[in-house]
Structure formats: C-alpha cells, structure tokens
Coordinates of N, CA, C and O in Angstrom, one line a residue:
X18 N -28.6 -26.2 47.8 CA -29.4 -25.0 48.1 C -29.8 -24.3 47.0 O -29.0 -23.7 46.3
X19 N -31.1 -24.1 47.0 CA -31.7 -23.3 46.1 C -31.7 -21.8 46.0 O -31.4 -21.5 47.1
X20 N -31.3 -21.4 44.9 CA -31.3 -19.8 44.9 C -32.6 -19.2 44.9 O -33.7 -19.4 44.0
X21 N -32.9 -18.1 45.9 CA -33.8 -17.6 45.9 C -33.9 -16.2 45.1 O -33.2 -15.6 44.9
X22 N -35.1 -16.1 44.1 CA -35.3 -15.0 43.5 C -35.9 -14.0 44.1 O -36.8 -14.0 44.7
X23 N -34.8 -12.8 44.4 CA -35.7 -11.7 45.0 C -35.2 -10.7 44.0 O -34.8 -10.8 42.9
X24 N -35.9 -9.4 44.3 CA -36.0 -8.1 43.3 C -34.6 -8.1 43.0 O -33.6 -7.6 42.1
X25 N -33.6 -8.3 44.6 CA -32.3 -7.6 44.5 C -31.4 -8.4 43.3 O -30.9 -8.2 42.6
X26 N -31.6 -10.1 43.6 CA -31.0 -10.7 42.5 C -31.1 -10.8 41.2 O -30.1 -11.0 40.3
X27 N -32.5 -10.3 40.9 CA -33.0 -10.1 39.3 C -32.6 -8.9 39.0 O -32.0 -8.9 37.9
X28 N -32.1 -7.7 39.6 CA -31.9 -6.6 39.5 C -30.0 -6.6 39.2 O -29.7 -6.1 38.2
X29 N -29.3 -7.6 39.9 CA -28.0 -7.9 39.7 C -27.6 -8.5 38.6 O -26.9 -8.4 38.0
X30 N -28.6 -9.5 38.0 CA -28.5 -10.2 36.8 C -28.7 -9.4 35.8 O -28.2 -9.3 34.8
X31 N -29.9 -8.3 36.0 CA -29.9 -7.4 34.9 C -28.9 -6.4 34.3 O -28.1 -6.3 33.5
X32 N -27.9 -6.0 35.4 CA -27.2 -4.8 35.5 C -26.0 -6.0 34.7 O -25.1 -5.5 34.1
X33 N -25.8 -7.1 35.2 CA -24.5 -7.8 35.0 C -24.5 -8.3 33.1 O -23.7 -7.7 32.7
X34 N -25.7 -8.4 32.9 CA -26.1 -8.7 31.2 C -26.0 -7.3 30.6 O -25.4 -7.4 29.3
X35 N -26.8 -6.4 31.2 CA -26.2 -5.0 30.6 C -24.9 -4.3 30.5 O -24.5 -4.0 29.5
X36 N -24.3 -4.5 31.4 CA -22.8 -4.4 31.8 C -22.1 -4.8 30.1 O -21.3 -4.4 29.6
X37 N -22.5 -6.5 30.0 CA -21.8 -7.3 29.3 C -22.2 -6.7 27.9 O -21.4 -6.5 26.9
X38 N -23.3 -6.5 27.8 CA -23.9 -5.6 26.3 C -23.5 -4.5 26.2 O -23.0 -4.0 24.8
X39 N -22.8 -3.6 27.3 CA -22.5 -2.1 26.9 C -21.1 -2.2 26.3 O -20.7 -1.6 25.5
X40 N -20.6 -3.2 27.0 CA -19.0 -3.6 26.9 C -18.9 -4.1 25.2 O -18.3 -4.0 24.4
X41 N -20.0 -4.9 24.7 CA -20.0 -5.5 23.3 C -20.2 -4.1 22.6 O -19.5 -4.4 21.4
X42 N -21.1 -3.6 22.9 CA -21.5 -2.5 22.0 C -20.3 -1.6 21.8 O -20.0 -1.2 20.8
X43 N -19.8 -1.0 23.1 CA -18.3 -0.2 22.8 C -17.1 -0.7 21.8 O -16.8 0.0 21.2
X44 N -16.8 -2.1 22.1 CA -15.7 -3.0 21.1 C -16.5 -2.6 20.0 O -15.5 -2.4 19.1
X45 N -17.7 -3.2 19.6 CA -17.8 -3.1 18.2 C -17.5 -1.8 17.4 O -17.4 -1.7 16.6
X46 N -18.4 -0.7 18.3 CA -18.5 0.5 18.0 C -16.9 1.0 17.4 O -16.6 1.7 16.9
X47 N -16.1 1.0 18.7 CA -14.5 0.7 18.6 C -13.9 0.4 17.2 O -13.2 1.1 16.2
X48 N -14.0 -0.5 17.1 CA -13.7 -1.2 15.7 C -14.3 -0.9 14.6 O -13.6 -0.4 13.5
X49 N -15.5 -0.4 14.7 CA -16.3 0.3 13.6 C -15.6 1.6 13.1 O -15.4 2.0 11.9
X50 N -15.3 2.5 14.1 CA -14.7 3.6 14.2 C -13.4 3.8 13.4 O -12.8 4.1 12.5
X51 N -12.4 2.6 14.1 CA -11.0 2.2 13.2 C -11.3 1.8 11.9 O -10.3 2.3 11.3
X52 N -11.8 1.1 11.5 CA -12.3 0.9 10.1 C -12.6 2.0 9.2 O -12.1 2.0 8.1
X53 N -13.6 2.7 9.7 CA -13.7 3.8 8.7 C -12.6 4.9 8.7 O -12.4 5.3 7.7
X54 N -12.1 5.3 10.1 CA -11.0 6.0 10.0 C -9.7 5.7 9.1 O -9.0 6.4 8.1
X55 N -9.7 4.0 9.0 CA -8.3 4.0 8.1 C -8.7 3.6 6.6 O -7.9 4.1 5.7
X56 N -10.0 3.5 6.2 CA -10.3 3.7 4.6 C -10.3 5.1 4.4 O -9.8 5.2 3.1
X57 N -10.9 5.6 5.3 CA -10.7 7.2 4.9 C -9.3 7.9 5.0 O -9.1 8.6 4.1
X58 N -8.2 7.2 5.7 CA -7.1 7.7 5.9 C -6.1 7.6 4.5 O -5.3 8.2 3.8
X59 N -6.6 6.3 3.9 CA -5.9 5.9 2.8 C -6.4 6.5 1.6 O -5.7 7.0 0.7
X60 N -7.6 6.6 1.3 CA -8.1 7.4 0.5 C -7.7 8.9 0.6 O -7.5 9.7 -0.5
X61 N -7.6 9.5 1.7 CA -7.2 11.0 1.7 C -5.8 11.3 1.5 O -5.4 12.2 0.7
X62 N -5.0 10.3 2.2 CA -3.5 10.4 2.1 C -2.7 10.1 0.8 O -1.6 10.4 0.7
X63 N -3.2 9.1 0.0 CA -2.9 8.8 -1.2 C -2.0 9.5 -2.4 O -0.9 9.1 -2.2
X64 N -2.9 10.3 -2.4 CA -2.3 11.4 -3.1 C -1.0 12.4 -2.7 O 0.2 12.6 -3.1
X65 N -0.9 12.4 -1.4 CA 0.3 13.2 -0.5 C 1.3 12.3 -0.6 O 2.4 12.9 -1.0
X66 N 1.3 11.1 -0.4 CA 1.8 10.4 -0.3 C 2.7 10.0 -1.8 O 4.0 9.7 -1.7
X67 N 1.5 9.8 -2.5 CA 2.6 9.5 -3.8 C 3.5 10.7 -4.2 O 4.6 10.3 -4.9
X68 N 3.2 12.0 -4.0 CA 4.2 12.8 -4.5 C 5.3 13.0 -3.7 O 6.8 12.8 -4.5
X69 N 5.6 12.5 -2.5 CA 6.8 12.5 -1.7 C 7.3 11.1 -2.2 O 8.8 11.4 -2.2
X70 N 6.6 9.9 -2.1 CA 7.3 8.8 -2.9 C 7.9 8.8 -4.0 O 9.3 8.4 -4.1
X71 N 7.6 9.5 -4.9 CA 8.2 9.7 -6.2 C 9.2 10.5 -6.2 O 10.8 10.3 -6.7
X72 N 9.4 11.5 -5.5 CA 10.5 12.5 -5.4 C 11.6 11.5 -4.6 O 12.8 11.4 -5.0
X73 N 11.2 10.7 -3.3 CA 12.2 10.2 -3.0 C 13.0 8.9 -3.6 O 14.0 8.8 -3.7
X74 N 11.8 8.1 -4.4 CA 12.2 7.0 -5.1 C 13.4 7.6 -5.8 O 14.5 6.9 -6.3
X75 N 13.2 8.7 -6.7 CA 14.0 9.1 -7.8 C 15.4 9.4 -7.5 O 16.6 9.3 -8.1
X76 N 15.1 10.2 -5.7 CA 16.4 10.8 -5.3 C 17.4 9.5 -4.8 O 18.5 9.5 -5.0
X77 N 16.8 8.4 -4.4 CA 17.5 7.3 -4.0 C 17.9 6.5 -5.2 O 19.0 6.0 -5.5
X78 N 17.2 6.3 -6.6 CA 17.8 5.6 -7.6 C 18.9 6.1 -7.8 O 20.1 5.6 -8.3
X79 N 19.2 7.8 -8.0 CA 19.9 8.2 -8.6 C 20.8 8.2 -7.6 O 22.3 8.5 -8.6
X80 N 21.2 8.3 -6.6 CA 22.1 8.1 -5.3 C 22.6 6.6 -5.5 O 23.9 6.4 -5.5
X81 N 22.0 5.8 -5.6 CA 22.4 4.6 -5.3 C 22.5 3.4 -6.1 O 22.7 2.1 -6.1
X82 N 21.9 3.7 -7.5 CA 21.8 2.3 -8.8 C 23.1 2.3 -9.3 O 24.1 3.3 -9.3
X83 N 23.7 1.2 -9.1 CA 25.3 0.6 -9.4 C 25.2 0.4 -10.8 O 26.4 0.3 -11.6
X84 N 24.3 -0.5 -11.2 CA 24.3 -1.1 -12.6 C 23.6 -2.6 -12.8 O 23.2 -2.9 -11.7
X85 N 23.7 -3.1 -13.9 CA 22.9 -4.2 -13.9 C 23.9 -5.1 -13.4 O 23.0 -6.0 -12.5
X86 N 25.0 -5.7 -13.6 CA 25.5 -6.9 -13.0 C 26.2 -6.4 -11.7 O 27.2 -7.2 -11.0
X87 N 26.1 -5.3 -10.9 CA 26.8 -4.6 -9.5 C 26.2 -5.7 -8.4 O 25.1 -5.6 -8.5
X88 N 26.9 -6.0 -7.3 CA 26.3 -6.7 -6.4 C 25.5 -5.6 -5.4 O 25.8 -4.1 -5.5
X89 N 24.8 -5.7 -4.5 CA 23.8 -4.9 -3.7 C 22.6 -5.2 -4.0 O 22.3 -5.3 -5.3
X90 N 21.8 -5.1 -3.1 CA 20.1 -5.4 -3.1 C 19.8 -4.1 -3.9 O 18.8 -4.4 -4.5
X91 N 20.2 -2.8 -3.5 CA 19.3 -2.0 -4.2 C 19.5 -2.1 -5.3 O 18.3 -2.1 -6.3
X92 N 20.6 -2.1 -6.3 CA 20.6 -2.4 -7.7 C 19.8 -3.9 -8.5 O 19.3 -3.6 -9.3
X93 N 19.9 -4.8 -7.2 CA 19.6 -6.1 -7.9 C 18.0 -5.7 -8.0 O 17.3 -6.4 -8.9
X94 N 17.4 -5.3 -6.8 CA 15.9 -5.0 -6.7 C 15.3 -4.2 -7.8 O 14.3 -4.6 -8.6
X95 N 16.1 -3.0 -8.3 CA 15.8 -2.3 -9.3 C 15.9 -3.1 -10.5 O 15.0 -2.6 -11.5
X96 N 16.7 -3.6 -11.0 CA 16.9 -4.6 -12.1 C 15.8 -5.5 -12.2 O 15.4 -5.7 -13.2
X97 N 15.5 -5.8 -11.0 CA 14.3 -7.0 -10.9 C 12.7 -6.1 -11.7 O 12.3 -6.7 -12.2
X98 N 12.8 -5.0 -10.6 CA 11.5 -4.5 -11.1 C 11.5 -4.0 -12.5 O 10.4 -4.0 -13.0
X99 N 12.5 -3.4 -13.0 CA 12.5 -2.6 -14.2 C 12.0 -4.2 -15.6 O 11.6 -3.6 -16.2
X100 N 12.7 -5.2 -15.0 CA 12.4 -6.5 -16.2 C 11.4 -6.7 -16.0 O 10.5 -7.3 -17.3
X101 N 10.8 -6.9 -14.8 CA 9.4 -7.4 -14.4 C 8.1 -6.7 -14.9 O 7.2 -7.4 -15.4
X102 N 8.3 -5.0 -14.6 CA 7.5 -4.4 -14.9 C 7.4 -3.7 -16.5 O 6.5 -3.0 -17.0
X103 N 8.6 -4.4 -17.1 CA 9.0 -3.5 -18.4 C 8.8 -2.1 -18.5 O 8.1 -1.6 -19.3
X104 N 9.4 -1.5 -17.6 CA 9.8 0.3 -17.5 C 11.2 0.2 -17.2 O 12.3 -0.5 -17.3
X105 N 11.5 1.6 -17.0 CA 13.3 1.7 -17.2 C 13.1 3.3 -16.4 O 12.4 4.2 -16.5
X106 N 13.6 3.4 -15.2 CA 14.0 4.2 -14.5 C 12.5 4.3 -13.3 O 11.7 4.1 -13.5
X107 N 12.6 5.9 -12.8 CA 11.5 6.3 -12.0 C 10.6 6.6 -12.8 O 9.2 6.2 -12.7
X108 N 11.0 8.1 -13.8 CA 10.1 8.2 -14.7 C 10.2 7.8 -16.3 O 9.6 7.9 -16.9
X109 N 11.6 7.4 -16.3 CA 12.2 7.1 -17.8 C 13.6 7.0 -17.8 O 14.2 7.0 -16.7
X110 N 14.3 6.7 -18.8 CA 15.2 6.5 -18.7 C 16.4 7.6 -19.0 O 17.6 7.3 -18.2
X111 N 16.0 8.7 -18.7 CA 16.8 10.0 -18.6 C 17.0 10.1 -17.1 O 17.9 10.8 -16.5
X112 N 16.5 9.2 -15.9 CA 17.0 9.5 -14.9 C 18.1 9.1 -14.2 O 18.4 9.2 -13.3
X113 N 19.1 8.3 -15.2 CA 20.2 7.8 -15.0 C 21.2 9.2 -15.5 O 22.3 8.6 -15.2
X114 N 20.7 10.2 -16.3 CA 21.4 11.1 -16.4 C 22.6 11.4 -15.2 O 21.8 12.3 -14.5
X115 N 23.7 11.8 -15.3 CA 24.3 12.5 -14.5 C 24.4 11.4 -13.1 O 25.1 12.1 -12.2
X116 N 24.4 10.3 -13.3 CA 24.3 9.7 -11.8 C 25.8 9.0 -11.9 O 26.5 8.9 -13.0
X117 N 25.9 8.4 -10.8 CA 27.3 7.6 -10.9 C 27.0 6.5 -11.6 O 28.2 6.4 -12.4
X118 N 26.2 5.7 -11.7 CA 26.0 4.8 -12.9 C 26.7 5.1 -14.3 O 27.7 5.0 -15.0
X119 N 25.9 6.3 -14.8 CA 26.3 7.1 -16.1 C 28.0 7.6 -16.3 O 28.6 7.2 -17.0
X120 N 28.4 7.9 -14.9 CA 29.8 8.5 -15.0 C 30.8 7.2 -15.2 O 31.6 7.3 -15.6
X121 N 30.3 6.1 -14.4 CA 31.3 5.1 -14.2 C 31.2 4.1 -15.2 O 32.1 3.4 -16.2
X122 N 30.0 4.0 -15.9 CA 29.9 2.8 -17.5 C 29.6 3.7 -18.7 O 29.9 3.1 -19.3
X123 N 29.6 5.2 -18.6 CA 29.1 5.9 -19.9 C 28.2 5.2 -20.7 O 27.8 6.1 -21.6
X124 N 27.0 4.8 -19.9 CA 25.8 4.1 -20.5 C 24.8 5.3 -19.9 O 24.8 5.6 -18.9
X125 N 23.8 5.5 -21.0 CA 22.6 6.2 -20.7 C 21.4 5.6 -19.7 O 20.8 6.2 -19.0
X126 N 21.5 4.2 -19.9 CA 20.8 3.7 -19.2 C 21.4 2.2 -19.0 O 22.0 1.9 -19.4
X127 N 20.9 1.5 -17.9 CA 21.3 0.0 -17.5 C 20.5 -0.9 -18.3 O 19.4 -0.9 -19.4
X128 N 21.2 -2.5 -18.6 CA 20.4 -3.4 -19.4 C 19.1 -3.8 -19.1 O 18.3 -4.3 -20.0
X129 N 18.7 -3.6 -17.9 CA 17.3 -4.1 -17.6 C 16.2 -3.2 -18.0 O 15.3 -3.4 -18.0
X130 N 16.7 -1.9 -18.9 CA 15.6 -1.2 -19.3 C 15.6 -1.7 -20.3 O 14.6 -1.5 -21.5
X131 N 16.1 -2.7 -21.1 CA 16.0 -3.0 -22.6 C 15.1 -4.0 -22.6 O 14.7 -5.0 -22.0
X132 N 14.3 -4.1 -23.9 CA 12.9 -5.1 -24.1 C 14.0 -6.2 -24.5 O 13.0 -7.0 -24.2
X133 N 15.0 -6.4 -24.8 CA 15.7 -7.8 -25.1 C 16.8 -7.5 -24.5 O 17.7 -6.8 -25.0
X134 N 17.4 -8.2 -23.5 CA 18.5 -8.2 -23.1 C 20.1 -8.4 -24.0 O 20.9 -7.8 -24.1
X135 N 19.3 -9.6 -24.6 CA 20.3 -10.1 -25.7 C 20.8 -9.2 -27.0 O 21.8 -9.5 -27.7
X136 N 20.0 -8.5 -26.9 CA 19.9 -7.8 -28.3 C 21.3 -6.5 -28.6 O 21.7 -6.1 -27.6
X137 N 22.0 -6.9 -29.6 CA 23.5 -6.3 -29.6 C 23.0 -4.6 -29.3 O 24.1 -4.0 -29.4
X138 N 22.0 -4.2 -29.9 CA 21.6 -2.8 -30.1 C 21.3 -2.2 -29.0 O 21.3 -1.0 -28.4
X139 N 20.9 -3.3 -28.0 CA 21.0 -2.6 -26.4 C 22.4 -2.2 -26.2 O 22.9 -3.2 -25.1
X140 N 22.8 -1.4 -26.2 CA 24.6 -0.7 -25.7 C 24.5 0.1 -24.7 O 25.5 0.8 -24.2
X141 N 23.4 0.5 -24.0 CA 23.6 1.5 -23.1 C 23.3 3.1 -23.7 O 23.5 4.2 -22.8
X142 N 23.6 3.3 -24.8 CA 23.1 4.2 -25.5 C 22.2 4.7 -26.7 O 21.6 5.7 -26.7
X143 N 21.8 3.5 -27.1 CA 20.7 3.6 -28.0 C 18.9 3.3 -27.5 O 18.7 2.9 -26.6
X144 N 18.7 4.9 -27.5 CA 17.5 5.0 -26.6 C 16.1 5.0 -27.6 O 15.1 5.4 -27.4
X145 N 16.2 3.9 -28.6 CA 14.9 3.9 -29.5 C 13.8 3.0 -28.9 O 14.0 2.3 -28.1
X146 N 12.6 3.6 -29.3 CA 11.4 2.9 -29.0 C 11.5 1.2 -28.8 O 10.8 0.5 -28.2
X147 N 12.4 0.8 -29.9 CA 12.2 -0.5 -30.2 C 13.5 -1.4 -29.1 O 13.1 -2.6 -29.2
X148 N 14.1 -0.8 -28.8 CA 15.4 -1.3 -28.0 C 15.0 -1.0 -26.4 O 15.3 -2.2 -25.5
X149 N 14.4 0.2 -25.7 CA 14.1 -0.1 -24.7 C 12.8 0.6 -23.9 O 12.2 1.0 -24.9
X150 N 12.5 -0.1 -23.1 CA 11.2 0.5 -22.5 C 11.3 2.2 -22.5 O 12.2 2.7 -21.5
X151 N 10.4 2.9 -22.4 CA 10.2 4.3 -22.9 C 9.3 4.5 -21.2 O 9.7 5.6 -20.7
X152 N 8.5 4.0 -20.7 CA 7.8 4.3 -19.4 C 8.7 4.5 -18.4 O 9.2 3.0 -18.0
X153 N 8.5 5.2 -17.3 CA 9.0 4.8 -16.1 C 8.4 3.4 -15.2 O 7.3 3.4 -15.5
X154 N 9.1 3.5 -14.1 CA 8.5 2.2 -13.0 C 7.6 2.7 -12.2 O 6.5 2.3 -11.9
X155 N 7.5 4.1 -12.0 CA 6.9 4.6 -10.8 C 5.4 4.7 -11.3 O 4.4 4.3 -10.4
X156 N 4.8 5.1 -12.5 CA 3.3 5.1 -13.2 C 2.8 3.6 -12.8 O 1.8 3.6 -12.3
X157 N 3.7 2.5 -13.1 CA 3.1 1.1 -13.1 C 3.2 0.5 -11.6 O 1.8 0.1 -10.9
X158 N 4.3 1.1 -10.7 CA 4.1 0.8 -9.4 C 2.9 1.8 -8.7 O 2.1 1.0 -7.8
X159 N 2.6 2.8 -9.1 CA 1.5 3.8 -8.7 C 0.1 2.8 -9.1 O -0.9 2.8 -7.9
X160 N 0.0 2.5 -10.2 CA -1.4 1.6 -10.6 C -1.5 0.5 -9.8 O -2.4 0.3 -9.1
X161 N -0.4 -0.2 -9.2 CA -0.4 -1.3 -8.4 C -0.6 -0.7 -7.1 O -1.4 -1.5 -6.5
X162 N -0.1 0.0 -6.5 CA -0.5 0.6 -5.5 C -1.7 1.1 -5.1 O -2.6 1.0 -4.0
X163 N -2.4 1.7 -5.9 CA -3.9 2.4 -6.1 C -5.0 1.0 -5.9 O -5.7 1.2 -5.1
X164 N -4.4 -0.2 -6.5 CA -5.6 -0.9 -6.7 C -5.2 -1.8 -5.4 O -6.7 -1.8 -4.9
X165 N -4.6 -1.5 -4.6 CA -4.1 -2.4 -3.4 C -4.6 -1.4 -2.4 O -5.5 -2.3 -1.8
X166 N -4.3 -0.3 -2.0 CA -5.1 0.9 -1.4 C -6.6 0.8 -1.8 O -7.3 0.4 -0.4
X167 N -6.9 0.9 -2.6 CA -8.8 1.0 -2.7 C -9.3 -0.3 -2.2 O -10.3 -0.5 -1.8
X168 N -8.4 -1.6 -2.5 CA -8.9 -2.8 -2.2 C -9.2 -2.8 -0.6 O -10.2 -3.4 -0.4
X169 N -8.0 -2.3 0.0 CA -8.0 -2.4 1.2 C -9.0 -1.5 2.0 O -10.0 -2.0 3.0
X170 N -9.1 -0.3 1.3 CA -10.9 0.9 1.5 C -11.7 0.0 1.3 O -12.2 0.4 2.3
X171 N -12.2 -0.5 0.4 CA -13.1 -1.1 -0.1 C -13.4 -2.1 0.9 O -14.6 -2.4 1.9
X172 N -12.4 -2.9 1.3 CA -12.5 -4.0 2.5 C -12.9 -4.0 3.7 O -13.7 -4.0 4.4
X173 N -11.9 -2.6 4.0 CA -12.2 -2.0 5.7 C -13.7 -1.2 5.6 O -14.5 -1.4 6.6
X174 N -14.4 -0.8 4.5 CA -15.7 -0.2 4.4 C -16.9 -1.2 4.6 O -17.7 -1.2 5.2
X175 N -16.3 -2.2 3.8 CA -17.4 -3.1 3.8 C -17.3 -4.1 5.1 O -18.4 -4.7 5.4
X176 N -16.6 -4.4 5.6 CA -16.3 -5.0 7.0 C -17.4 -4.0 8.1 O -17.7 -4.6 9.0
X177 N -16.8 -2.8 8.1 CA -17.7 -1.6 8.8 C -19.3 -1.9 8.5 O -19.9 -1.9 9.3
X178 N -19.7 -1.8 7.6 CA -20.9 -2.1 7.1 C -21.8 -3.3 7.8 O -22.6 -3.6 8.0
X179 N -20.6 -4.6 7.4 CA -21.3 -5.8 7.9 C -21.4 -5.9 9.7 O -22.3 -6.5 10.4
X180 N -20.4 -4.6 10.0 CA -20.7 -4.7 11.9 C -21.9 -3.7 12.0 O -22.6 -3.9 13.4
X181 N -22.7 -3.1 11.2 CA -23.7 -2.2 11.9 C -24.9 -3.1 12.3 O -25.6 -2.4 13.2
X182 N -25.1 -4.3 11.6 CA -26.3 -4.7 12.4 C -26.1 -5.2 13.7 O -26.7 -5.3 14.6
X183 N -24.9 -5.6 13.9 CA -24.6 -6.3 15.3 C -24.7 -4.9 16.4 O -24.8 -5.3 17.1
X184 N -24.1 -3.9 15.7 CA -24.0 -2.7 16.8 C -25.5 -2.1 16.9 O -25.7 -1.8 18.1
X185 N -26.3 -1.9 15.9 CA -27.6 -2.2 16.1 C -28.4 -2.8 17.1 O -29.2 -2.5 17.9
X186 N -28.3 -3.7 16.7 CA -28.9 -4.9 17.7 C -28.1 -5.1 19.4 O -29.4 -4.9 20.0
X187 N -27.2 -4.7 19.5 CA -26.4 -4.7 20.8 C -27.3 -3.5 21.2 O -27.4 -3.2 22.8
X188 N -27.4 -2.3 20.5 CA -28.0 -1.1 21.5 C -29.5 -1.2 21.4 O -29.6 -0.8 22.1
X189 N -30.2 -1.8 20.7 CA -31.6 -2.3 20.8 C -32.0 -3.0 22.0 O -32.5 -2.7 22.9
X190 N -31.2 -3.9 22.1 CA -31.0 -4.9 23.5 C -30.9 -4.0 24.7 O -31.4 -4.2 25.7
X191 N -29.6 -3.1 24.6 CA -29.5 -2.4 25.7 C -30.5 -1.5 26.0 O -30.8 -1.3 27.5
X192 N -31.4 -0.6 25.1 CA -32.5 0.1 25.4 C -33.6 -0.8 25.7 O -34.1 -0.3 26.8
X193 N -33.7 -1.8 25.2 CA -35.1 -2.6 25.6 C -34.6 -2.9 27.4 O -35.6 -3.3 28.1
X194 N -33.2 -3.5 27.5 CA -33.2 -4.1 29.2 C -33.1 -3.2 30.1 O -33.3 -3.2 31.3
X195 N -32.7 -1.4 29.3 CA -32.6 -0.6 30.5 C -33.6 -0.3 31.0 O -34.7 0.1 31.4

C-alpha cells in the first residue's frame, strides 16, 4: 500500500528528524563541555595537587621505606624509581635522616641513591656529588607528570576544537529545518 503524503505525515517526518538533530546537537555539546572542563581542571588544579603530593610522598617515604634489599613493594618500588630516574629521596638524600631506615642501618641514604652501586665508596655515609645523586625524585616525577598532564589537556582541547564544526553544522540544520 502506497504511503500518502499529507501535511500531517510531512510534519511528522520533519519533527522526527528535528528531534534526532537536537539529540545529536545536545550529545556533541555535552561532550564538548566535558572536554573543556577536563582540560581546564587539569591546568587549574595541577599546582594544588603538586604541593599536597610532595608532602604526602615525603611523609610516606619517611614512614615506610625499609632499605635497598628489604622485601616489600614500597621499598622495592622506591629503589626502582631512584635507580631509573637517577635521583635520591623525594627532595634529596636528607629525606632519610631520622627515619627507621637510618636508625636500623646507620646509613644516611640507601644504595639506590648511588651513581654506581658497586662502588665501595657508596657506603651509606659518603654524600659526595661523585658518589650519590644529589637531586630528589619529586622534581623529576613532577616534570614527567607535567608533560603528561599538559599533553592530556592539549589533546582534550584539540578534540573539543575538532567537534566545533559538527556542533555548528547540527545547529545550522536545526535552524534551517525549524
């Protein structure tokens, strides 16, 4: 049976397509807003999180670090970070002063702070520039985090900009059909 074209059926088709376009516009616009909010949030809150993270990491290191060959994920992970990033402690080797590590071993810093672990001068007390890494790990971790955060923000803003033509086209179609 052939469909007859009446004013009512044409209006019904127009409204159906208009509702689909409005839904498409709203979805694109919501995604656009989320991308802008994420990018802005990362850029605004990064300095705040930085200060809180440094305090927390230092307190946790001082409380939980056991030593170079000590079992436990925390000490193992910190040793890996210090060796790979060529750094010592959160701020520097003095982060280990007064900790359980220093009290139990009598060492000022762990072997993972040494430039060469096999070096006999790396005895846990010699703090010479030639023997241990003087820079803390937090500034190095912070550089890595900044790069990743700004890359994420840039990607989010870039995706938002790529959506603008789609949002504007949908809006123009809605205006033309309405």
